PDB file of C-alpha atoms in Angstrom:
ATOM      1  CA  LYS H 861    -222.117 267.854 -55.277  1.00  0.00           C
ATOM      2  CA  GLN H 862    -218.959 266.713 -53.970  1.00  0.00           C
ATOM      3  CA  THR H 863    -217.461 265.210 -50.894  1.00  0.00           C
ATOM      4  CA  MET H 864    -213.681 265.510 -50.447  1.00  0.00           C
ATOM      5  CA  PHE H 865    -211.267 262.942 -48.554  1.00  0.00           C
ATOM      6  CA  PRO H 866    -208.118 264.495 -49.068  1.00  0.00           C
ATOM      7  CA  GLY H 867    -205.368 262.140 -50.121  1.00  0.00           C
ATOM      8  CA  VAL H 868    -207.757 259.204 -49.939  1.00  0.00           C
ATOM      9  CA  PHE H 869    -210.274 259.420 -52.695  1.00  0.00           C
ATOM     10  CA  GLN H 870    -213.125 261.738 -54.156  1.00  0.00           C
ATOM     11  CA  ILE H 871    -216.565 261.214 -54.506  1.00  0.00           C
ATOM     12  CA  SER H 872    -218.828 262.953 -56.991  1.00  0.00           C
ATOM     13  CA  VAL H 873    -222.763 262.370 -56.271  1.00  0.00           C
ATOM     14  CA  GLY H 874    -224.812 263.096 -59.241  1.00  0.00           C
ATOM     15  CA  ALA H 875    -226.603 261.462 -62.274  1.00  0.00           C
ATOM     16  CA  TYR H 876    -223.734 259.996 -63.292  1.00  0.00           C
ATOM     17  CA  GLY H 877    -222.781 258.284 -60.175  1.00  0.00           C
ATOM     18  CA  LYS H 878    -219.096 258.001 -58.569  1.00  0.00           C
ATOM     19  CA  THR H 879    -215.640 258.385 -59.830  1.00  0.00           C
ATOM     20  CA  PHE H 880    -212.525 257.164 -57.748  1.00  0.00           C
ATOM     21  CA  LYS H 881    -209.533 259.052 -59.026  1.00  0.00           C
ATOM     22  CA  PRO H 882    -206.910 257.254 -57.185  1.00  0.00           C
ATOM     23  CA  LEU H 883    -208.243 253.787 -58.235  1.00  0.00           C
ATOM     24  CA  ILE H 884    -208.213 255.026 -62.343  1.00  0.00           C
ATOM     25  CA  THR H 885    -204.641 256.510 -61.497  1.00  0.00           C
ATOM     26  CA  SER H 886    -203.590 253.287 -59.931  1.00  0.00           C
ATOM     27  CA  ALA H 887    -205.124 251.217 -63.074  1.00  0.00           C
ATOM     28  CA  SER H 888    -203.569 253.550 -65.592  1.00  0.00           C
ATOM     29  CA  LEU H 889    -200.219 253.162 -63.889  1.00  0.00           C
ATOM     30  CA  ALA H 890    -200.374 249.216 -63.978  1.00  0.00           C
ATOM     31  CA  ALA H 891    -201.528 249.336 -67.532  1.00  0.00           C
ATOM     32  CA  VAL H 892    -198.624 251.305 -68.314  1.00  0.00           C
ATOM     33  CA  ILE H 893    -195.965 249.048 -66.534  1.00  0.00           C
ATOM     34  CA  LEU H 894    -197.533 245.779 -67.452  1.00  0.00           C
ATOM     35  CA  THR H 895    -197.767 246.737 -71.275  1.00  0.00           C
ATOM     36  CA  SER H 896    -194.472 248.808 -71.821  1.00  0.00           C
ATOM     37  CA  SER H 897    -191.933 246.444 -73.204  1.00  0.00           C
ATOM     38  CA  SER H 898    -189.028 249.314 -73.877  1.00  0.00           C
ATOM     39  CA  ALA H 899    -188.363 250.426 -70.235  1.00  0.00           C
ATOM     40  CA  ILE H 900    -186.605 247.381 -68.799  1.00  0.00           C
ATOM     41  CA  SER H 901    -185.422 245.477 -71.983  1.00  0.00           C
ATOM     42  CA  VAL H 902    -182.599 242.954 -71.040  1.00  0.00           C
ATOM     43  CA  GLU H 903    -180.457 241.407 -73.495  1.00  0.00           C
ATOM     44  CA  HIS H 904    -177.118 239.259 -73.695  1.00  0.00           C
ATOM     45  CA  GLY H 905    -174.209 241.328 -72.383  1.00  0.00           C
ATOM     46  CA  ASP H 906    -176.132 243.227 -69.573  1.00  0.00           C
ATOM     47  CA  TRP H 907    -175.003 243.278 -66.312  1.00  0.00           C
ATOM     48  CA  LEU H 908    -177.785 243.524 -63.253  1.00  0.00           C
ATOM     49  CA  VAL H 909    -176.896 244.769 -59.851  1.00  0.00           C
ATOM     50  CA  ARG H 910    -179.279 244.828 -57.215  1.00  0.00           C
ATOM     51  CA  ALA H 911    -179.306 245.783 -53.752  1.00  0.00           C
ATOM     52  CA  ARG H 912    -182.167 244.505 -51.476  1.00  0.00           C
ATOM     53  CA  LEU H 913    -183.044 244.566 -47.821  1.00  0.00           C
ATOM     54  CA  VAL H 914    -183.624 241.181 -46.741  1.00  0.00           C
ATOM     55  CA  ASN H 915    -185.281 239.316 -44.196  1.00  0.00           C
ATOM     56  CA  ILE H 916    -183.309 236.078 -43.416  1.00  0.00           C
ATOM     57  CA  ASP H 917    -185.712 233.725 -41.304  1.00  0.00           C
ATOM     58  CA  PRO H 918    -183.837 230.399 -40.533  1.00  0.00           C
ATOM     59  CA  ASN H 919    -186.161 227.182 -40.271  1.00  0.00           C
ATOM     60  CA  VAL H 920    -184.387 225.428 -37.405  1.00  0.00           C
ATOM     61  CA  SER H 921    -184.589 221.866 -36.919  1.00  0.00           C
ATOM     62  CA  SER H 922    -182.441 220.991 -33.702  1.00  0.00           C
ATOM     63  CA  GLY H 923    -180.973 217.939 -32.188  1.00  0.00           C
ATOM     64  CA  GLU H 924    -180.900 217.444 -28.401  1.00  0.00           C
ATOM     65  CA  VAL H 925    -177.994 218.926 -26.728  1.00  0.00           C
ATOM     66  CA  ILE H 926    -175.073 216.587 -26.149  1.00  0.00           C
ATOM     67  CA  ASP H 927    -173.021 216.616 -22.948  1.00  0.00           C
ATOM     68  CA  LEU H 928    -169.487 215.819 -23.876  1.00  0.00           C
ATOM     69  CA  THR H 929    -167.958 215.879 -20.324  1.00  0.00           C
ATOM     70  CA  THR H 930    -169.417 212.217 -19.569  1.00  0.00           C
ATOM     71  CA  THR H 931    -168.083 209.072 -21.128  1.00  0.00           C
ATOM     72  CA  PRO H 932    -169.553 208.207 -23.347  1.00  0.00           C
ATOM     73  CA  PRO H 933    -171.191 211.604 -24.373  1.00  0.00           C
ATOM     74  CA  THR H 934    -175.001 211.564 -23.601  1.00  0.00           C
ATOM     75  CA  ALA H 935    -177.991 213.714 -24.465  1.00  0.00           C
ATOM     76  CA  ILE H 936    -179.438 216.111 -22.115  1.00  0.00           C
ATOM     77  CA  PRO H 937    -183.375 215.589 -22.285  1.00  0.00           C
ATOM     78  CA  GLY H 938    -185.495 218.376 -23.558  1.00  0.00           C
ATOM     79  CA  TYR H 939    -182.386 220.646 -24.275  1.00  0.00           C
ATOM     80  CA  SER H 940    -182.412 222.439 -27.863  1.00  0.00           C
ATOM     81  CA  ILE H 941    -181.992 225.393 -29.963  1.00  0.00           C
ATOM     82  CA  ASP H 942    -183.491 227.991 -32.176  1.00  0.00           C
ATOM     83  CA  VAL H 943    -182.127 230.689 -34.335  1.00  0.00           C
ATOM     84  CA  ASP H 944    -184.008 233.688 -34.557  1.00  0.00           C
ATOM     85  CA  SER H 945    -184.654 235.863 -37.955  1.00  0.00           C
ATOM     86  CA  THR H 946    -182.908 239.311 -38.563  1.00  0.00           C
ATOM     87  CA  ILE H 947    -182.878 241.834 -41.082  1.00  0.00           C
ATOM     88  CA  THR H 948    -179.819 242.816 -43.346  1.00  0.00           C
ATOM     89  CA  LEU H 949    -178.652 244.267 -46.766  1.00  0.00           C
ATOM     90  CA  GLU H 950    -178.030 241.689 -49.539  1.00  0.00           C
ATOM     91  CA  VAL H 951    -176.112 242.742 -52.717  1.00  0.00           C
ATOM     92  CA  ASP H 952    -176.069 240.813 -56.008  1.00  0.00           C
ATOM     93  CA  VAL H 953    -174.765 240.893 -59.328  1.00  0.00           C
ATOM     94  CA  THR H 954    -176.353 239.048 -62.429  1.00  0.00           C
ATOM     95  CA  TYR H 955    -174.568 238.548 -65.959  1.00  0.00           C
ATOM     96  CA  VAL H 956    -177.054 238.074 -68.692  1.00  0.00           C
ATOM     97  CA  PHE H 957    -175.538 235.357 -71.099  1.00  0.00           C
ATOM     98  CA  THR H 958    -178.797 235.154 -73.442  1.00  0.00           C
ATOM     99  CA  ASN H 959    -181.763 237.179 -73.370  1.00  0.00           C
ATOM    100  CA  ASN H 960    -183.475 234.551 -71.214  1.00  0.00           C
ATOM    101  CA  PHE H 961    -180.297 232.928 -69.135  1.00  0.00           C
ATOM    102  CA  GLY H 962    -178.271 234.634 -66.344  1.00  0.00           C
ATOM    103  CA  VAL H 963    -175.785 233.660 -63.401  1.00  0.00           C
ATOM    104  CA  GLU H 964    -176.276 235.614 -60.220  1.00  0.00           C
ATOM    105  CA  PHE H 965    -173.909 235.951 -57.627  1.00  0.00           C
ATOM    106  CA  MET H 966    -175.345 237.121 -53.999  1.00  0.00           C
ATOM    107  CA  LEU H 967    -173.757 238.095 -50.817  1.00  0.00           C
ATOM    108  CA  ALA H 968    -175.368 238.950 -47.455  1.00  0.00           C
ATOM    109  CA  ILE H 969    -173.940 239.492 -43.974  1.00  0.00           C
ATOM    110  CA  ALA H 970    -176.046 239.364 -40.919  1.00  0.00           C
ATOM    111  CA  THR H 971    -176.014 238.602 -37.318  1.00  0.00           C
ATOM    112  CA  HIS H 972    -178.539 236.040 -35.768  1.00  0.00           C
ATOM    113  CA  ASP H 973    -179.345 235.532 -31.749  1.00  0.00           C
ATOM    114  CA  VAL H 974    -179.208 231.899 -30.396  1.00  0.00           C
ATOM    115  CA  LYS H 975    -181.848 230.959 -28.006  1.00  0.00           C
ATOM    116  CA  GLY H 976    -182.760 228.018 -25.915  1.00  0.00           C
ATOM    117  CA  THR H 977    -185.868 226.330 -26.575  1.00  0.00           C
ATOM    118  CA  GLY H 978    -187.767 223.160 -24.562  1.00  0.00           C
ATOM    119  CA  SER H 979    -186.121 223.151 -21.171  1.00  0.00           C
ATOM    120  CA  LEU H 980    -183.413 225.936 -22.049  1.00  0.00           C
ATOM    121  CA  SER H 981    -186.265 228.185 -23.201  1.00  0.00           C
ATOM    122  CA  SER H 982    -186.028 229.964 -19.623  1.00  0.00           C
ATOM    123  CA  LEU H 983    -182.308 230.984 -20.201  1.00  0.00           C
ATOM    124  CA  GLY H 984    -183.836 233.137 -23.603  1.00  0.00           C
ATOM    125  CA  GLN H 985    -180.596 234.152 -25.532  1.00  0.00           C
ATOM    126  CA  ILE H 986    -177.564 232.087 -25.042  1.00  0.00           C
ATOM    127  CA  GLY H 987    -175.636 233.236 -28.111  1.00  0.00           C
ATOM    128  CA  GLU H 988    -175.048 234.777 -31.477  1.00  0.00           C
ATOM    129  CA  ALA H 989    -173.132 234.434 -34.768  1.00  0.00           C
ATOM    130  CA  THR H 990    -172.469 236.531 -37.527  1.00  0.00           C
ATOM    131  CA  ILE H 991    -173.124 234.521 -40.809  1.00  0.00           C
ATOM    132  CA  GLN H 992    -171.774 235.387 -44.479  1.00  0.00           C
ATOM    133  CA  LEU H 993    -174.075 234.035 -47.133  1.00  0.00           C
ATOM    134  CA  PRO H 994    -172.695 233.756 -50.419  1.00  0.00           C
ATOM    135  CA  ALA H 995    -174.632 232.041 -53.323  1.00  0.00           C
ATOM    136  CA  LEU H 996    -174.223 231.365 -56.842  1.00  0.00           C
ATOM    137  CA  ILE H 997    -177.696 230.961 -58.990  1.00  0.00           C
ATOM    138  CA  ALA H 998    -178.474 230.199 -62.521  1.00  0.00           C
ATOM    139  CA  GLN H 999    -181.509 231.866 -63.320  1.00  0.00           C
ATOM    140  CA  TYR H1000    -184.144 231.864 -66.353  1.00  0.00           C
ATOM    141  CA  HIS H1001    -185.691 234.997 -67.225  1.00  0.00           C
ATOM    142  CA  PHE H1002    -189.444 234.410 -68.476  1.00  0.00           C
ATOM    143  CA  MET H1003    -189.941 238.167 -70.407  1.00  0.00           C
ATOM    144  CA  PRO H1004    -186.847 239.980 -70.949  1.00  0.00           C
ATOM    145  CA  ASN H1005    -188.490 242.249 -72.803  1.00  0.00           C
ATOM    146  CA  ASN H1006    -190.931 243.200 -70.812  1.00  0.00           C
ATOM    147  CA  ASN H1007    -191.535 245.768 -68.075  1.00  0.00           C
ATOM    148  CA  VAL H1008    -192.589 243.526 -65.653  1.00  0.00           C
ATOM    149  CA  ARG H1009    -189.858 240.557 -65.844  1.00  0.00           C
ATOM    150  CA  PRO H1010    -190.240 237.644 -63.515  1.00  0.00           C
ATOM    151  CA  TYR H1011    -187.895 235.013 -62.976  1.00  0.00           C
ATOM    152  CA  ALA H1012    -186.704 231.662 -61.334  1.00  0.00           C
ATOM    153  CA  GLY H1013    -183.394 230.005 -60.155  1.00  0.00           C
ATOM    154  CA  ALA H1014    -181.313 227.382 -58.748  1.00  0.00           C
ATOM    155  CA  GLY H1015    -178.100 227.227 -57.178  1.00  0.00           C
ATOM    156  CA  ILE H1016    -175.638 226.463 -54.552  1.00  0.00           C
ATOM    157  CA  GLY H1017    -175.137 228.457 -51.241  1.00  0.00           C
ATOM    158  CA  TYR H1018    -172.754 228.092 -48.296  1.00  0.00           C
ATOM    159  CA  VAL H1019    -172.630 229.600 -44.779  1.00  0.00           C
ATOM    160  CA  PHE H1020    -169.534 231.025 -43.199  1.00  0.00           C
ATOM    161  CA  PHE H1021    -170.272 231.550 -39.590  1.00  0.00           C
ATOM    162  CA  TYR H1022    -167.801 233.675 -37.829  1.00  0.00           C
ATOM    163  CA  ASP H1023    -167.732 236.062 -34.300  1.00  0.00           C
ATOM    164  CA  GLU H1024    -169.672 233.551 -32.362  1.00  0.00           C
ATOM    165  CA  LYS H1025    -170.358 234.648 -28.722  1.00  0.00           C
ATOM    166  CA  ILE H1026    -171.889 233.120 -25.629  1.00  0.00           C
ATOM    167  CA  THR H1027    -174.078 235.380 -23.286  1.00  0.00           C
ATOM    168  CA  ASP H1028    -173.497 235.563 -19.899  1.00  0.00           C
ATOM    169  CA  SER H1029    -176.215 232.854 -19.213  1.00  0.00           C
ATOM    170  CA  LEU H1030    -174.103 230.348 -19.922  1.00  0.00           C
ATOM    171  CA  THR H1031    -170.906 231.691 -18.677  1.00  0.00           C
ATOM    172  CA  SER H1032    -171.293 230.841 -14.908  1.00  0.00           C
ATOM    173  CA  GLY H1033    -168.585 228.690 -13.487  1.00  0.00           C
ATOM    174  CA  ALA H1034    -166.231 228.792 -16.197  1.00  0.00           C
ATOM    175  CA  THR H1035    -163.359 230.943 -16.674  1.00  0.00           C
ATOM    176  CA  SER H1036    -163.799 231.228 -20.106  1.00  0.00           C
ATOM    177  CA  THR H1037    -166.069 230.147 -22.795  1.00  0.00           C
ATOM    178  CA  LYS H1038    -166.232 229.596 -26.340  1.00  0.00           C
ATOM    179  CA  LEU H1039    -168.751 229.235 -29.291  1.00  0.00           C
ATOM    180  CA  ASP H1040    -167.829 227.514 -32.513  1.00  0.00           C
ATOM    181  CA  VAL H1041    -170.311 226.674 -35.236  1.00  0.00           C
ATOM    182  CA  ASP H1042    -169.314 224.728 -38.301  1.00  0.00           C
ATOM    183  CA  ASN H1043    -169.444 226.158 -41.819  1.00  0.00           C
ATOM    184  CA  THR H1044    -172.315 224.530 -44.256  1.00  0.00           C
ATOM    185  CA  GLY H1045    -173.397 224.389 -47.346  1.00  0.00           C
ATOM    186  CA  GLY H1046    -176.196 223.249 -49.858  1.00  0.00           C
ATOM    187  CA  PHE H1047    -178.679 223.964 -52.577  1.00  0.00           C
ATOM    188  CA  LEU H1048    -181.161 226.785 -53.060  1.00  0.00           C
ATOM    189  CA  VAL H1049    -184.223 227.937 -55.200  1.00  0.00           C
ATOM    190  CA  GLN H1050    -185.181 231.184 -56.147  1.00  0.00           C
ATOM    191  CA  ALA H1051    -188.189 233.136 -57.626  1.00  0.00           C
ATOM    192  CA  GLY H1052    -188.447 236.791 -58.103  1.00  0.00           C
ATOM    193  CA  VAL H1053    -189.676 239.613 -60.379  1.00  0.00           C
ATOM    194  CA  ASP H1054    -187.757 243.213 -61.663  1.00  0.00           C
ATOM    195  CA  VAL H1055    -190.330 246.093 -62.205  1.00  0.00           C
ATOM    196  CA  GLY H1056    -189.060 248.775 -64.645  1.00  0.00           C
ATOM    197  CA  ILE H1057    -188.752 252.336 -63.142  1.00  0.00           C
ATOM    198  CA  ASN H1058    -186.898 253.519 -66.525  1.00  0.00           C
ATOM    199  CA  GLU H1059    -184.382 252.275 -69.014  1.00  0.00           C
ATOM    200  CA  ASN H1060    -181.959 251.339 -66.704  1.00  0.00           C
ATOM    201  CA  TRP H1061    -183.531 251.430 -63.005  1.00  0.00           C
ATOM    202  CA  PHE H1062    -186.030 248.932 -61.474  1.00  0.00           C
ATOM    203  CA  PHE H1063    -187.666 247.525 -58.361  1.00  0.00           C
ATOM    204  CA  ASN H1064    -186.974 243.837 -57.236  1.00  0.00           C
ATOM    205  CA  PHE H1065    -188.925 241.307 -55.090  1.00  0.00           C
ATOM    206  CA  ASP H1066    -187.269 238.264 -54.480  1.00  0.00           C
ATOM    207  CA  ALA H1067    -187.380 235.026 -52.553  1.00  0.00           C
ATOM    208  CA  LYS H1068    -184.999 232.104 -51.883  1.00  0.00           C
ATOM    209  CA  TYR H1069    -185.052 229.009 -49.920  1.00  0.00           C
ATOM    210  CA  PHE H1070    -182.131 227.257 -48.718  1.00  0.00           C
ATOM    211  CA  TRP H1071    -181.607 223.488 -48.205  1.00  0.00           C
ATOM    212  CA  LEU H1072    -178.430 223.454 -46.095  1.00  0.00           C
ATOM    213  CA  ASN H1073    -176.323 220.563 -44.786  1.00  0.00           C
ATOM    214  CA  GLY H1074    -176.562 219.779 -41.235  1.00  0.00           C
ATOM    215  CA  THR H1075    -174.296 221.869 -38.696  1.00  0.00           C
ATOM    216  CA  THR H1076    -172.744 221.430 -35.386  1.00  0.00           C
ATOM    217  CA  ALA H1077    -172.412 224.234 -32.861  1.00  0.00           C
ATOM    218  CA  THR H1078    -169.921 223.477 -29.925  1.00  0.00           C
ATOM    219  CA  ILE H1079    -169.604 225.337 -26.597  1.00  0.00           C
ATOM    220  CA  GLN H1080    -166.129 225.017 -24.884  1.00  0.00           C
ATOM    221  CA  ALA H1081    -165.606 225.914 -21.012  1.00  0.00           C
ATOM    222  CA  ASP H1082    -161.936 226.550 -20.108  1.00  0.00           C
ATOM    223  CA  ASP H1083    -160.445 225.482 -23.742  1.00  0.00           C
ATOM    224  CA  VAL H1084    -162.606 221.704 -23.213  1.00  0.00           C
ATOM    225  CA  ASP H1085    -165.570 220.765 -25.597  1.00  0.00           C
ATOM    226  CA  ALA H1086    -168.174 220.611 -23.056  1.00  0.00           C
ATOM    227  CA  VAL H1087    -171.398 220.601 -24.866  1.00  0.00           C
ATOM    228  CA  LYS H1088    -172.458 220.244 -28.653  1.00  0.00           C
ATOM    229  CA  VAL H1089    -175.717 220.244 -30.817  1.00  0.00           C
ATOM    230  CA  ASP H1090    -176.637 219.483 -34.077  1.00  0.00           C
ATOM    231  CA  PHE H1091    -179.208 221.444 -36.064  1.00  0.00           C
ATOM    232  CA  ASP H1092    -180.349 222.234 -39.576  1.00  0.00           C
ATOM    233  CA  LEU H1093    -180.351 226.026 -40.462  1.00  0.00           C
ATOM    234  CA  ASP H1094    -182.313 226.059 -43.521  1.00  0.00           C
ATOM    235  CA  PRO H1095    -183.423 229.794 -44.284  1.00  0.00           C
ATOM    236  CA  LEU H1096    -186.184 231.519 -46.207  1.00  0.00           C
ATOM    237  CA  VAL H1097    -184.664 235.000 -47.508  1.00  0.00           C
ATOM    238  CA  LEU H1098    -187.414 237.512 -48.720  1.00  0.00           C
ATOM    239  CA  GLY H1099    -185.658 240.445 -50.048  1.00  0.00           C
ATOM    240  CA  LEU H1100    -187.381 244.215 -51.288  1.00  0.00           C
ATOM    241  CA  GLY H1101    -185.144 246.343 -53.167  1.00  0.00           C
ATOM    242  CA  VAL H1102    -183.845 248.299 -56.243  1.00  0.00           C
ATOM    243  CA  GLY H1103    -181.506 247.658 -59.529  1.00  0.00           C
ATOM    244  CA  TYR H1104    -179.485 248.853 -61.978  1.00  0.00           C
ATOM    245  CA  ARG H1105    -178.862 247.646 -65.435  1.00  0.00           C
ATOM    246  CA  PHE H1106    -175.400 248.308 -67.315  1.00  0.00           C
TER     247      PHE H1106
END
């Protein structure tokens, strides 16, 4: 006697117990992936191109907001900022110099909301900025001849800020307002894995953490610096995508 649960599993009840077909199928598929050594063999001279959907999650450490209209400038107690995470597309190109060593260049462009925290939290979003995040990374590929190929890397990254905007919550009383955020750079570490689909195509999971130098956001009102805040960004970037080997 059989009881069917379409699309989930099949249970056979009888003298020989139960069988779970999808479990067996998944185990067989995993065995093929893990034991294959030819589907995604990577070697010297190969180019690896990846496209990932990534979540950029800034780990923000904010100083106090400084009032620049006073002499000397004074901190406004309890005023600070945070930067929301966002999802965007990242692309990268890796050149394989030896079977184990490669160099990756990556680029992501994303728009982040800036919000007030502490005593500024009642204002919610106070601005937004678009970032351009390039990085150059030295990679070590642990199992270049396997179908499942983990790697780790370290490198340098830079953040360009542009198209900064202030929301209406901060424009009251001023004819014109402007937000300016200084560019910054730093170091990063990376870990990821490529999983072969066929000889050229593969899935990819990738994680990067950036330690960036501190930066400063300055708000101008009627072309005069009004307030500024120093903060660290330090984003965690998690990505899932596909790649192609040339």
